[in-house]
Tab-separated table of C-alpha atoms in Angstrom:
chain	number	residue	atom	x	y	z
I	296	UNK	CA	13.307	-4.505	10.258
I	297	UNK	CA	11.724	-1.540	9.077
I	298	UNK	CA	13.447	-2.199	5.444
I	299	UNK	CA	11.795	0.303	3.799
I	300	UNK	CA	12.243	4.363	6.263
I	301	UNK	CA	10.700	7.655	6.527
I	302	UNK	CA	12.651	9.042	10.072
I	303	UNK	CA	10.375	11.898	9.642
I	304	UNK	CA	6.343	10.932	11.507
I	305	UNK	CA	5.343	14.587	9.497
I	306	UNK	CA	6.236	18.446	8.062
I	307	UNK	CA	5.178	20.896	8.004
I	308	UNK	CA	6.082	23.091	4.343
I	309	UNK	CA	4.207	26.910	3.170
I	310	UNK	CA	1.779	26.938	0.223
I	311	UNK	CA	3.866	27.575	-2.337
I	312	UNK	CA	6.361	27.138	-1.194
I	313	UNK	CA	8.994	23.314	-1.455
I	314	UNK	CA	7.927	20.370	-0.150
I	315	UNK	CA	10.813	16.909	0.216
I	316	UNK	CA	10.021	14.342	2.178
I	317	UNK	CA	12.841	11.495	1.969
I	318	UNK	CA	12.518	7.952	2.599
I	319	UNK	CA	15.610	5.219	2.596
I	320	UNK	CA	15.292	1.956	2.348
I	321	UNK	CA	18.046	-1.607	3.344
I	322	UNK	CA	17.350	-3.690	1.122
I	323	UNK	CA	19.289	-3.573	-1.501
I	324	UNK	CA	16.866	-6.065	-4.629
I	325	UNK	CA	14.560	-3.382	-4.503
I	326	UNK	CA	14.204	-2.518	-7.903
I	327	UNK	CA	10.719	-0.416	-7.505
I	328	UNK	CA	9.470	2.421	-6.098
I	329	UNK	CA	6.439	4.244	-5.488
I	330	UNK	CA	4.522	6.725	-3.091
I	331	UNK	CA	1.864	6.808	-2.230
I	332	UNK	CA	-1.598	9.340	-1.024
I	333	UNK	CA	-2.977	8.037	1.788
I	334	UNK	CA	-6.197	11.301	3.196
I	335	UNK	CA	-8.030	9.955	6.286
I	336	UNK	CA	-10.612	6.726	6.329
I	337	UNK	CA	-9.728	6.100	2.325
I	338	UNK	CA	-6.929	3.824	0.635
I	339	UNK	CA	-3.879	5.154	-1.028
I	340	UNK	CA	-3.715	6.782	-3.653
I	341	UNK	CA	-0.650	5.694	-6.342
I	342	UNK	CA	1.212	8.930	-6.567
I	343	UNK	CA	4.242	8.154	-8.879
I	344	UNK	CA	6.724	5.428	-9.304
I	345	UNK	CA	10.470	5.589	-10.089
I	346	UNK	CA	12.532	2.310	-11.842
I	347	UNK	CA	16.503	1.236	-10.400
I	348	UNK	CA	17.590	1.952	-13.720
I	349	UNK	CA	16.660	6.237	-13.734
I	350	UNK	CA	17.644	8.675	-11.114
I	351	UNK	CA	14.602	10.999	-11.030
I	352	UNK	CA	11.299	10.916	-13.194
I	353	UNK	CA	9.180	14.234	-13.226
I	354	UNK	CA	4.784	13.946	-13.400
I	355	UNK	CA	3.409	17.540	-12.775
I	356	UNK	CA	4.230	18.777	-9.745
I	357	UNK	CA	6.091	15.776	-8.700
I	358	UNK	CA	9.628	14.450	-8.302
I	359	UNK	CA	10.484	11.837	-7.467
I	360	UNK	CA	14.650	11.305	-6.461
I	361	UNK	CA	16.802	8.494	-6.514
I	362	UNK	CA	20.078	7.952	-5.149
I	363	UNK	CA	20.800	3.938	-5.481
I	364	UNK	CA	24.175	4.099	-3.242
I	365	UNK	CA	23.433	5.862	-0.676
I	366	UNK	CA	19.694	4.029	-0.856
I	367	UNK	CA	17.471	6.941	-0.545
I	368	UNK	CA	15.040	8.127	-2.020
I	369	UNK	CA	12.649	12.283	-1.597
I	370	UNK	CA	10.252	12.958	-2.613
I	371	UNK	CA	9.642	16.289	-4.179
I	372	UNK	CA	6.285	18.861	-4.850
I	373	UNK	CA	6.332	22.149	-6.502
I	374	UNK	CA	4.669	23.884	-5.613
I	375	UNK	CA	2.863	22.647	-2.677
I	376	UNK	CA	-1.031	23.022	-2.136
I	377	UNK	CA	-3.255	22.720	-0.234
I	378	UNK	CA	-5.005	19.953	-1.007
I	379	UNK	CA	-1.590	18.130	-0.930
I	380	UNK	CA	-1.812	17.614	2.809
I	381	UNK	CA	-2.409	14.391	4.173
I	382	UNK	CA	-0.780	11.041	5.301
I	383	UNK	CA	2.443	10.039	2.081
I	384	UNK	CA	4.648	6.831	2.169
I	385	UNK	CA	7.238	5.285	0.462
I	386	UNK	CA	6.886	1.997	-1.556
I	387	UNK	CA	9.391	-0.478	-2.821
I	388	UNK	CA	9.017	-3.840	-4.415
I	389	UNK	CA	10.905	-6.704	-5.920
I	390	UNK	CA	10.717	-8.342	-8.896
I	391	UNK	CA	11.993	-12.745	-7.055
I	392	UNK	CA	11.055	-15.560	-8.955
I	393	UNK	CA	9.095	-12.975	-11.905
I	394	UNK	CA	6.421	-13.260	-10.211
I	395	UNK	CA	5.334	-11.865	-6.228
I	396	UNK	CA	5.233	-6.716	-7.122
I	397	UNK	CA	4.141	-7.432	-3.108
I	398	UNK	CA	4.747	-3.934	-2.342
I	399	UNK	CA	7.198	-2.742	1.221
I	400	UNK	CA	5.752	1.002	3.139
I	401	UNK	CA	7.170	2.659	4.696
I	402	UNK	CA	5.663	4.069	7.951
I	403	UNK	CA	4.341	6.972	5.889
I	404	UNK	CA	5.259	10.918	6.064
I	405	UNK	CA	2.172	13.095	7.198
I	406	UNK	CA	2.448	16.956	5.008
I	407	UNK	CA	1.492	19.625	6.243
I	408	UNK	CA	0.884	22.746	3.630
I	409	UNK	CA	-0.742	25.745	5.089
I	410	UNK	CA	-1.973	27.907	3.441
D	176	UNK	CA	-16.540	3.648	-10.871
D	177	UNK	CA	-14.307	1.886	-12.547
D	178	UNK	CA	-12.225	1.915	-8.330
D	179	UNK	CA	-11.428	-1.087	-6.725
D	180	UNK	CA	-14.079	-1.231	-3.632
D	181	UNK	CA	-14.435	-3.265	-0.556
D	182	UNK	CA	-17.446	-3.874	1.137
D	183	UNK	CA	-18.273	-3.414	3.448
D	184	UNK	CA	-16.315	-0.411	4.669
D	185	UNK	CA	-16.817	-0.679	9.212
D	186	UNK	CA	-16.953	-4.028	10.505
D	187	UNK	CA	-17.579	-3.968	13.788
D	188	UNK	CA	-17.839	-7.467	15.666
D	189	UNK	CA	-16.824	-9.072	19.329
D	190	UNK	CA	-13.998	-11.110	20.103
D	191	UNK	CA	-14.866	-14.985	18.953
D	192	UNK	CA	-16.054	-14.023	16.196
D	193	UNK	CA	-15.945	-14.450	12.014
D	194	UNK	CA	-16.119	-11.367	10.011
D	195	UNK	CA	-15.811	-12.151	5.830
D	196	UNK	CA	-14.658	-8.890	3.689
D	197	UNK	CA	-15.357	-8.041	0.278
D	198	UNK	CA	-12.726	-6.843	-2.205
D	199	UNK	CA	-13.148	-6.512	-6.540
D	200	UNK	CA	-10.716	-4.725	-7.736
D	201	UNK	CA	-10.797	-3.238	-10.886
D	202	UNK	CA	-12.236	-5.856	-14.002
D	203	UNK	CA	-9.594	-6.229	-15.923
D	204	UNK	CA	-6.656	-5.956	-13.661
D	205	UNK	CA	-4.923	-9.895	-12.616
D	206	UNK	CA	-3.565	-9.829	-9.287
D	207	UNK	CA	-4.849	-8.903	-6.409
D	208	UNK	CA	-3.526	-8.451	-2.645
D	209	UNK	CA	-4.678	-7.620	0.999
D	210	UNK	CA	-2.834	-5.327	2.762
D	211	UNK	CA	-2.906	-4.707	6.389
D	212	UNK	CA	-2.440	-0.671	8.647
D	213	UNK	CA	-2.749	-0.444	11.947
D	214	UNK	CA	-2.151	2.691	13.444
D	215	UNK	CA	1.288	4.485	12.353
D	216	UNK	CA	2.368	2.007	10.180
D	217	UNK	CA	2.284	1.372	6.889
D	218	UNK	CA	0.163	-1.409	5.008
D	219	UNK	CA	1.940	-4.679	5.755
D	220	UNK	CA	1.506	-6.896	2.782
D	221	UNK	CA	-0.969	-10.013	3.963
D	222	UNK	CA	-1.452	-12.302	0.774
D	223	UNK	CA	-2.049	-11.860	-3.695
D	224	UNK	CA	-4.078	-13.870	-6.767
D	225	UNK	CA	-2.630	-14.165	-10.407
D	226	UNK	CA	-6.006	-14.627	-10.916
D	227	UNK	CA	-7.628	-17.289	-9.383
D	228	UNK	CA	-4.114	-18.363	-7.810
D	229	UNK	CA	-3.012	-17.492	-4.168
D	230	UNK	CA	0.419	-17.025	-4.998
D	231	UNK	CA	1.407	-15.779	-2.168
D	232	UNK	CA	1.107	-16.046	2.371
D	233	UNK	CA	2.409	-12.994	4.486
D	234	UNK	CA	3.549	-15.298	8.165
D	235	UNK	CA	1.135	-12.180	9.035
D	236	UNK	CA	-1.976	-14.046	8.302
D	237	UNK	CA	-2.290	-16.623	10.489
D	238	UNK	CA	-3.953	-20.053	10.428
D	239	UNK	CA	-7.362	-18.499	11.608
D	240	UNK	CA	-7.164	-16.035	8.011
D	241	UNK	CA	-8.186	-17.344	4.597
D	242	UNK	CA	-8.143	-15.105	1.430
D	243	UNK	CA	-10.487	-16.819	-1.710
D	244	UNK	CA	-10.838	-15.428	-5.200
D	245	UNK	CA	-12.652	-17.743	-6.960
D	246	UNK	CA	-13.137	-17.318	-11.064
D	247	UNK	CA	-10.505	-14.497	-10.435
D	248	UNK	CA	-13.100	-11.405	-10.158
D	249	UNK	CA	-13.956	-10.766	-6.829
D	250	UNK	CA	-11.934	-12.079	-3.581
D	251	UNK	CA	-12.846	-13.018	0.036
D	252	UNK	CA	-11.483	-12.534	3.565
D	253	UNK	CA	-12.103	-14.627	6.091
D	254	UNK	CA	-11.126	-14.387	9.496
D	255	UNK	CA	-12.490	-16.412	11.859
D	256	UNK	CA	-12.305	-16.162	15.960
D	257	UNK	CA	-11.249	-12.786	15.792
D	258	UNK	CA	-8.680	-11.156	18.926
D	259	UNK	CA	-7.811	-8.072	19.596
D	260	UNK	CA	-5.330	-7.938	17.929
D	261	UNK	CA	-7.025	-8.341	14.362
D	262	UNK	CA	-8.173	-4.705	14.776
D	263	UNK	CA	-6.546	-2.613	11.991
D	264	UNK	CA	-7.823	-1.592	7.834
D	265	UNK	CA	-8.065	-4.050	5.913
D	266	UNK	CA	-6.899	-3.123	2.068
D	267	UNK	CA	-7.426	-5.071	-1.200
D	268	UNK	CA	-5.128	-3.312	-3.932
D	269	UNK	CA	-5.413	-4.455	-7.830
D	270	UNK	CA	-2.734	-4.520	-10.585
D	271	UNK	CA	-2.650	-5.148	-14.250
D	272	UNK	CA	0.913	-6.705	-15.453
D	273	UNK	CA	2.105	-9.121	-17.039
D	274	UNK	CA	5.822	-11.208	-17.041
D	275	UNK	CA	9.169	-9.023	-15.567
D	276	UNK	CA	6.775	-6.279	-15.654
D	277	UNK	CA	6.825	-3.844	-12.697
D	278	UNK	CA	2.899	-2.476	-11.347
D	279	UNK	CA	1.250	-0.082	-9.532
D	280	UNK	CA	-0.955	-1.373	-7.070
D	281	UNK	CA	-4.194	0.971	-7.107
D	282	UNK	CA	-5.880	0.427	-3.647
D	283	UNK	CA	-9.500	0.597	-2.700
D	284	UNK	CA	-10.915	2.847	0.632
D	285	UNK	CA	-10.058	0.390	3.037
D	286	UNK	CA	-12.513	-2.298	5.757
D	287	UNK	CA	-11.991	-1.340	9.558
D	288	UNK	CA	-11.628	-3.769	11.992
D	289	UNK	CA	-12.718	-3.115	15.277
D	290	UNK	CA	-12.612	-6.391	18.314
D	291	UNK	CA	-14.670	-5.794	20.929
């Protein structure tokens, strides 16, 4: 059962334009969401996160939007740069008994930013 | 370099052999996680340590897998009697968090295991 879903395996965007990566989740217990970027042969790199008490969080070119009623979040990258080309993973977690913070990941979306 | 480090980066072994991986977390981090990633999938949680205590193990972690974190510092993940299905990228992550707070986990570069 895939609790975090990234339905677009790939996305291609022109340099300077906006990239929008989407993520859906099914577990209503999730209360914290994160985006990671991964280059080949490297581990995932943390990008940005959002708590379920917020609907938007912004950090430079990266903005994450959360729609709790739709169980949907998105990552916006503006403007997109060729160096942003990577696999982007959506992840979610929840406080369970105050001790468990494991992350549940989607399958990832390969973003290609063309010069 | 003060990030999470993993050793080795690559391991090729024959089916039936035992392998051990090491992870050195960011020094002040009290939590350490192991994940496994296969082709086309996101990382999947295997196990989690708070200091030296192993607090949760996924059902993915069969009896052939064992993880330790002596003294709450580095951690090792051992796979006994490896099978071809164990071929994957094994990722280690660490975080610093107090009770009731969420945490960003910082990942190492991973150990890619190939079982022939």
